[in-house]
Amino acid sequence: MSKYYSLVTNAGKNALISALANHTSINLTTMSVGDSTEPLSASWEVLPNEKHTFNINAIYPQTDDPNVLIVEGAITANVGGFAINQVAVFDENGVMFAVAQVPSTIKPLLNEGAAKDMSIRFYLAVENASTINIKVDNSVVLATRSWAESLIKKKEDKGVAKTLDDALKLEIAGNYLLKTEVATDSDKLDGLHGNEYHQRNSANPSKVTSVTGNIVDLSQGDNFTVSLSSSGMLTLTNPSVGQSGVLIVSGATNISGFSSNISFRIVPTGLNATETFAYFVQSEDVIKMGRV
């Protein structure tokens, strides 16, 4: 076996079996690090010598294998004074779901002569990745440098632009009317072909679509009233680049997290019974969201 590896704990395996049998999801919320060098055990409930616990920033599938999930978190510069040899992931009930042995890394404090923010990335292989959710709670999610660079690289790989700023300019120029342009057809009115523009707006003359449940199909309109009667991850599907609108969510306290294509500057916490969100579809994979 490799010196560095991860494994799902016995409690994690039981949670997966239960989730698959009952068609429910597992909400992963926190990570922890420790300096123990003991061999990993699937029976562990906590790390043997835990040093710090922190919230998960993001969970997303590995590009070439959707059943390998990448779990990311960040330890801020004001935390440290220890070595990191092991990393664990926990669900919303405090159950250790998985654990990993990692190369030993020092997390210093400033009074030791150095300080740095540190991004922790955990690769987790599961048989059915669709059962795993992220649930953000009581923290400001940090956009790590690697995440920002990967977003820019996706644009570069497609030959669109060398920077995210240039990519956005090209998308705007290609899909929308500039200030001095006159429309000769409707293709640039909202980035859709003319027949799609007519169909969507004719099918929804009130411009407000009612949705019951946590999944909002953006192809059905722009502005939505969403009713959530049970816990679930707010999910936006079928976005069109350049699309924008408002979501008015009743039962917003039932939101357990947000789908991976939703991007907040600061992920909202302490949600009220009714919340209003504004959104803008930046790309097929990125929907910018703000709490109104």
Tab-separated table of C-alpha atoms in Angstrom:
chain	number	residue	atom	x	y	z
A	1	MET	CA	0.000	0.000	0.000
A	2	SER	CA	1.141	3.541	-0.720
A	3	LYS	CA	2.584	5.470	2.210
A	4	TYR	CA	-0.037	8.177	1.658
A	5	TYR	CA	-3.658	7.113	1.197
A	6	SER	CA	-7.222	7.702	2.343
A	7	LEU	CA	-9.984	5.391	3.504
A	8	VAL	CA	-13.668	5.603	4.341
A	9	THR	CA	-14.284	4.751	7.998
A	10	ASN	CA	-16.677	2.041	9.171
A	11	ALA	CA	-19.118	4.776	10.206
A	12	GLY	CA	-18.722	6.361	6.763
A	13	LYS	CA	-19.451	3.055	5.012
A	14	ASN	CA	-22.581	2.598	7.125
A	15	ALA	CA	-23.688	6.138	6.251
A	16	LEU	CA	-23.215	5.419	2.524
A	17	ILE	CA	-25.210	2.186	2.738
A	18	SER	CA	-28.017	3.972	4.597
A	19	ALA	CA	-28.029	6.915	2.146
A	20	LEU	CA	-28.245	4.632	-0.891
A	21	ALA	CA	-30.970	2.493	0.669
A	22	ASN	CA	-33.093	5.454	1.773
A	23	HIS	CA	-32.363	7.742	-1.220
A	24	THR	CA	-30.937	10.430	1.053
A	25	SER	CA	-27.722	12.456	0.997
A	26	ILE	CA	-24.698	12.724	3.257
A	27	ASN	CA	-23.828	16.316	4.193
A	28	LEU	CA	-20.088	16.718	4.782
A	29	THR	CA	-19.400	19.859	6.802
A	30	THR	CA	-15.981	19.910	8.496
A	31	MET	CA	-12.391	18.711	8.302
A	32	SER	CA	-9.723	18.257	10.929
A	33	VAL	CA	-5.952	17.773	10.968
A	34	GLY	CA	-3.633	16.024	13.399
A	35	ASP	CA	0.028	15.185	13.873
A	36	SER	CA	-0.259	11.502	14.786
A	37	THR	CA	1.842	8.950	12.886
A	38	GLU	CA	-0.282	5.959	13.923
A	39	PRO	CA	-1.437	3.722	11.029
A	40	LEU	CA	-4.932	4.674	9.857
A	41	SER	CA	-7.861	2.680	11.207
A	42	ALA	CA	-11.385	2.431	9.798
A	43	SER	CA	-12.681	2.217	13.371
A	44	TRP	CA	-11.493	5.695	14.350
A	45	GLU	CA	-14.096	8.221	15.443
A	46	VAL	CA	-11.633	11.135	15.838
A	47	LEU	CA	-8.002	11.672	14.891
A	48	PRO	CA	-5.651	10.330	17.591
A	49	ASN	CA	-3.990	13.706	18.153
A	50	GLU	CA	-6.305	16.250	16.557
A	51	LYS	CA	-4.905	19.790	16.289
A	52	HIS	CA	-7.504	21.854	14.470
A	53	THR	CA	-11.035	21.599	13.048
A	54	PHE	CA	-12.308	23.836	10.228
A	55	ASN	CA	-15.166	24.056	7.740
A	56	ILE	CA	-15.187	22.591	4.246
A	57	ASN	CA	-14.935	25.147	1.439
A	58	ALA	CA	-15.946	23.015	-1.527
A	59	ILE	CA	-16.618	19.501	-2.783
A	60	TYR	CA	-16.372	18.717	-6.491
A	61	PRO	CA	-15.715	15.652	-8.686
A	62	GLN	CA	-12.321	14.917	-10.190
A	63	THR	CA	-12.393	15.781	-13.906
A	64	ASP	CA	-11.474	12.315	-15.197
A	65	ASP	CA	-13.305	10.282	-12.536
A	66	PRO	CA	-16.680	11.561	-11.214
A	67	ASN	CA	-16.644	9.055	-8.337
A	68	VAL	CA	-13.490	10.622	-6.882
A	69	LEU	CA	-14.509	13.690	-4.912
A	70	ILE	CA	-12.064	16.467	-4.039
A	71	VAL	CA	-12.828	17.970	-0.626
A	72	GLU	CA	-11.192	21.324	0.102
A	73	GLY	CA	-10.804	23.458	3.201
A	74	ALA	CA	-8.476	26.213	4.358
A	75	ILE	CA	-6.577	26.863	7.596
A	76	THR	CA	-5.978	30.565	8.195
A	77	ALA	CA	-2.607	32.115	9.026
A	78	ASN	CA	-3.521	32.747	12.680
A	79	VAL	CA	-3.809	28.992	13.353
A	80	GLY	CA	-0.727	26.802	13.642
A	81	GLY	CA	2.218	25.689	15.689
A	82	PHE	CA	1.861	22.011	14.730
A	83	ALA	CA	2.617	19.412	12.055
A	84	ILE	CA	-0.064	17.952	9.785
A	85	ASN	CA	0.274	14.212	9.155
A	86	GLN	CA	-3.375	13.159	8.977
A	87	VAL	CA	-6.618	14.699	7.700
A	88	ALA	CA	-10.213	13.661	8.480
A	89	VAL	CA	-13.619	14.595	7.030
A	90	PHE	CA	-16.809	14.729	9.141
A	91	ASP	CA	-20.540	14.886	8.368
A	92	GLU	CA	-23.077	17.266	9.871
A	93	ASN	CA	-23.636	14.899	12.820
A	94	GLY	CA	-19.948	14.943	13.774
A	95	VAL	CA	-19.319	11.430	12.412
A	96	MET	CA	-15.866	10.859	10.951
A	97	PHE	CA	-16.606	9.859	7.352
A	98	ALA	CA	-13.082	9.391	5.988
A	99	VAL	CA	-9.433	9.798	6.984
A	100	ALA	CA	-6.152	10.228	5.108
A	101	GLN	CA	-2.427	9.922	5.731
A	102	VAL	CA	-0.626	12.863	4.080
A	103	PRO	CA	2.998	14.004	3.718
A	104	SER	CA	4.104	15.722	6.899
A	105	THR	CA	3.639	19.488	6.631
A	106	ILE	CA	4.420	22.178	9.209
A	107	LYS	CA	1.711	24.785	9.891
A	108	PRO	CA	3.684	27.606	11.561
A	109	LEU	CA	2.601	30.623	13.558
A	110	LEU	CA	3.968	34.118	13.016
A	111	ASN	CA	5.800	34.129	16.364
A	112	GLU	CA	7.749	31.106	15.087
A	113	GLY	CA	9.092	33.193	12.237
A	114	ALA	CA	6.549	32.494	9.471
A	115	ALA	CA	2.819	32.366	8.888
A	116	LYS	CA	0.648	31.346	5.953
A	117	ASP	CA	-2.854	30.388	4.944
A	118	MET	CA	-2.928	26.715	4.006
A	119	SER	CA	-5.296	24.925	1.634
A	120	ILE	CA	-6.103	21.317	2.509
A	121	ARG	CA	-7.236	19.042	-0.331
A	122	PHE	CA	-8.632	15.561	0.366
A	123	TYR	CA	-9.253	13.027	-2.438
A	124	LEU	CA	-12.147	10.725	-1.577
A	125	ALA	CA	-13.160	7.722	-3.719
A	126	VAL	CA	-16.770	6.534	-3.286
A	127	GLU	CA	-18.994	4.212	-5.322
A	128	ASN	CA	-21.795	6.733	-5.730
A	129	ALA	CA	-20.650	10.360	-5.520
A	130	SER	CA	-24.188	11.689	-5.981
A	131	THR	CA	-24.941	10.871	-2.329
A	132	ILE	CA	-22.355	13.390	-1.065
A	133	ASN	CA	-23.222	17.051	-0.491
A	134	ILE	CA	-21.429	20.043	0.978
A	135	LYS	CA	-23.195	21.890	3.796
A	136	VAL	CA	-21.666	25.270	4.590
A	137	ASP	CA	-22.199	26.407	8.173
A	138	ASN	CA	-21.012	29.339	10.292
A	139	SER	CA	-18.027	30.444	8.248
A	140	VAL	CA	-16.828	32.644	5.419
A	141	VAL	CA	-15.759	30.347	2.616
A	142	LEU	CA	-12.282	31.201	1.283
A	143	ALA	CA	-11.599	31.172	-2.453
A	144	THR	CA	-8.189	29.545	-2.630
A	145	ARG	CA	-5.596	30.578	-5.187
A	146	SER	CA	-5.638	27.093	-6.750
A	147	TRP	CA	-9.413	27.314	-7.261
A	148	ALA	CA	-9.109	30.699	-8.989
A	149	GLU	CA	-6.238	29.495	-11.157
A	150	SER	CA	-8.158	26.353	-12.162
A	151	LEU	CA	-11.113	28.504	-13.229
A	152	ILE	CA	-8.832	30.621	-15.416
A	153	LYS	CA	-7.111	27.505	-16.811
A	154	LYS	CA	-10.450	26.078	-17.965
A	155	LYS	CA	-10.885	29.186	-20.069
A	156	GLU	CA	-7.322	28.946	-21.386
A	157	ASP	CA	-7.693	25.257	-22.270
A	158	LYS	CA	-10.641	26.145	-24.488
A	159	GLY	CA	-8.595	28.823	-26.241
A	160	VAL	CA	-11.002	31.493	-25.089
A	161	ALA	CA	-8.624	33.815	-23.229
A	162	LYS	CA	-5.471	33.982	-21.165
A	163	THR	CA	-7.167	35.501	-18.166
A	164	LEU	CA	-10.610	35.320	-16.617
A	165	ASP	CA	-11.130	39.024	-17.289
A	166	ASP	CA	-10.412	38.581	-21.011
A	167	ALA	CA	-12.665	35.527	-21.092
A	168	LEU	CA	-15.586	37.507	-19.723
A	169	LYS	CA	-15.010	40.293	-22.271
A	170	LEU	CA	-15.059	37.786	-25.121
A	171	GLU	CA	-18.226	36.132	-23.851
A	172	ILE	CA	-19.964	39.499	-23.550
A	173	ALA	CA	-18.835	40.628	-27.020
A	174	GLY	CA	-19.949	37.354	-28.588
A	175	ASN	CA	-23.336	37.064	-26.976
A	176	TYR	CA	-24.698	40.493	-26.077
A	177	LEU	CA	-25.351	43.862	-27.695
A	178	LEU	CA	-22.724	46.512	-27.093
A	179	LYS	CA	-23.793	50.084	-26.372
A	180	THR	CA	-23.338	51.235	-29.979
A	181	GLU	CA	-24.786	48.131	-31.683
A	182	VAL	CA	-28.213	47.820	-33.306
A	183	ALA	CA	-29.877	44.388	-33.256
A	184	THR	CA	-30.594	42.924	-36.693
A	185	ASP	CA	-32.058	39.803	-35.108
A	186	SER	CA	-32.835	38.552	-31.616
A	187	ASP	CA	-29.799	36.287	-31.146
A	188	LYS	CA	-28.060	38.756	-28.829
A	189	LEU	CA	-31.080	39.830	-26.819
A	190	ASP	CA	-30.259	37.357	-24.077
A	191	GLY	CA	-27.632	35.093	-25.591
A	192	LEU	CA	-30.209	32.637	-27.004
A	193	HIS	CA	-31.367	31.934	-30.517
A	194	GLY	CA	-34.456	33.905	-31.518
A	195	ASN	CA	-36.774	30.884	-31.404
A	196	GLU	CA	-35.646	30.026	-27.848
A	197	TYR	CA	-36.156	33.627	-26.732
A	198	HIS	CA	-39.714	33.587	-28.105
A	199	GLN	CA	-40.579	30.174	-26.661
A	200	ARG	CA	-39.304	30.876	-23.152
A	201	ASN	CA	-40.946	34.259	-22.787
A	202	SER	CA	-44.194	33.225	-24.471
A	203	ALA	CA	-44.441	30.183	-22.220
A	204	ASN	CA	-43.937	32.373	-19.186
A	205	PRO	CA	-45.670	35.708	-19.808
A	206	SER	CA	-45.801	36.600	-16.114
A	207	LYS	CA	-41.988	36.260	-15.908
A	208	VAL	CA	-42.388	34.505	-12.512
A	209	THR	CA	-42.330	30.728	-12.233
A	210	SER	CA	-43.413	28.841	-9.101
A	211	VAL	CA	-41.301	25.875	-7.989
A	212	THR	CA	-41.923	23.415	-5.155
A	213	GLY	CA	-38.775	21.659	-3.968
A	214	ASN	CA	-35.056	22.373	-4.056
A	215	ILE	CA	-34.380	22.002	-7.810
A	216	VAL	CA	-34.905	25.071	-10.026
A	217	ASP	CA	-34.847	24.525	-13.812
A	218	LEU	CA	-33.620	27.853	-15.211
A	219	SER	CA	-34.824	26.947	-18.717
A	220	GLN	CA	-38.390	27.472	-17.432
A	221	GLY	CA	-37.968	31.193	-16.774
A	222	ASP	CA	-35.809	33.867	-15.167
A	223	ASN	CA	-37.565	34.797	-11.925
A	224	PHE	CA	-38.825	32.158	-9.514
A	225	THR	CA	-40.731	31.714	-6.284
A	226	VAL	CA	-39.385	28.602	-4.567
A	227	SER	CA	-41.144	26.750	-1.757
A	228	LEU	CA	-38.984	24.467	0.422
A	229	SER	CA	-40.877	22.339	2.920
A	230	SER	CA	-38.002	19.956	3.747
A	231	SER	CA	-34.213	20.069	3.968
A	232	GLY	CA	-32.371	20.004	0.661
A	233	MET	CA	-29.515	21.488	-1.358
A	234	LEU	CA	-30.677	24.417	-3.505
A	235	THR	CA	-29.837	23.308	-7.051
A	236	LEU	CA	-29.959	25.325	-10.285
A	237	THR	CA	-30.099	23.345	-13.563
A	238	ASN	CA	-30.084	24.135	-17.312
A	239	PRO	CA	-28.599	27.663	-17.087
A	240	SER	CA	-28.068	29.830	-20.179
A	241	VAL	CA	-24.983	32.055	-20.330
A	242	GLY	CA	-26.016	35.634	-19.621
A	243	GLN	CA	-29.291	34.683	-17.967
A	244	SER	CA	-30.161	36.607	-14.800
A	245	GLY	CA	-33.055	36.845	-12.396
A	246	VAL	CA	-34.307	36.561	-8.855
A	247	LEU	CA	-35.180	33.612	-6.601
A	248	ILE	CA	-37.599	34.259	-3.735
A	249	VAL	CA	-37.299	31.238	-1.439
A	250	SER	CA	-39.862	30.506	1.264
A	251	GLY	CA	-38.746	27.935	3.834
A	252	ALA	CA	-35.169	29.091	3.216
A	253	THR	CA	-34.072	27.744	6.597
A	254	ASN	CA	-34.414	24.294	4.961
A	255	ILE	CA	-31.532	25.047	2.562
A	256	SER	CA	-28.801	22.559	3.519
A	257	GLY	CA	-26.293	23.776	0.936
A	258	PHE	CA	-25.889	24.992	-2.651
A	259	SER	CA	-25.114	23.105	-5.869
A	260	SER	CA	-21.506	23.246	-7.051
A	261	ASN	CA	-22.279	25.589	-9.963
A	262	ILE	CA	-23.462	28.333	-7.568
A	263	SER	CA	-20.749	30.830	-6.571
A	264	PHE	CA	-21.150	33.331	-3.711
A	265	ARG	CA	-18.610	35.990	-2.759
A	266	ILE	CA	-19.611	35.141	0.793
A	267	VAL	CA	-21.819	32.083	1.352
A	268	PRO	CA	-24.824	33.261	3.412
A	269	THR	CA	-25.480	31.821	6.851
A	270	GLY	CA	-28.250	32.334	9.401
A	271	LEU	CA	-30.922	32.213	6.711
A	272	ASN	CA	-34.381	33.666	7.411
A	273	ALA	CA	-37.691	31.949	6.698
A	274	THR	CA	-37.937	33.871	3.413
A	275	GLU	CA	-34.827	34.869	1.456
A	276	THR	CA	-34.307	36.592	-1.887
A	277	PHE	CA	-31.307	35.770	-4.101
A	278	ALA	CA	-30.222	37.451	-7.318
A	279	TYR	CA	-28.254	35.390	-9.864
A	280	PHE	CA	-26.289	35.813	-13.076
A	281	VAL	CA	-25.142	32.922	-15.290
A	282	GLN	CA	-21.488	33.654	-16.027
A	283	SER	CA	-20.751	30.339	-17.782
A	284	GLU	CA	-22.167	26.846	-18.078
A	285	ASP	CA	-20.491	25.909	-14.779
A	286	VAL	CA	-20.565	29.204	-12.842
A	287	ILE	CA	-23.708	30.969	-11.600
A	288	LYS	CA	-22.906	34.076	-9.562
A	289	MET	CA	-25.367	34.429	-6.663
A	290	GLY	CA	-25.967	37.199	-4.174
A	291	ARG	CA	-28.204	37.489	-1.126
A	292	VAL	CA	-30.544	40.460	-1.556
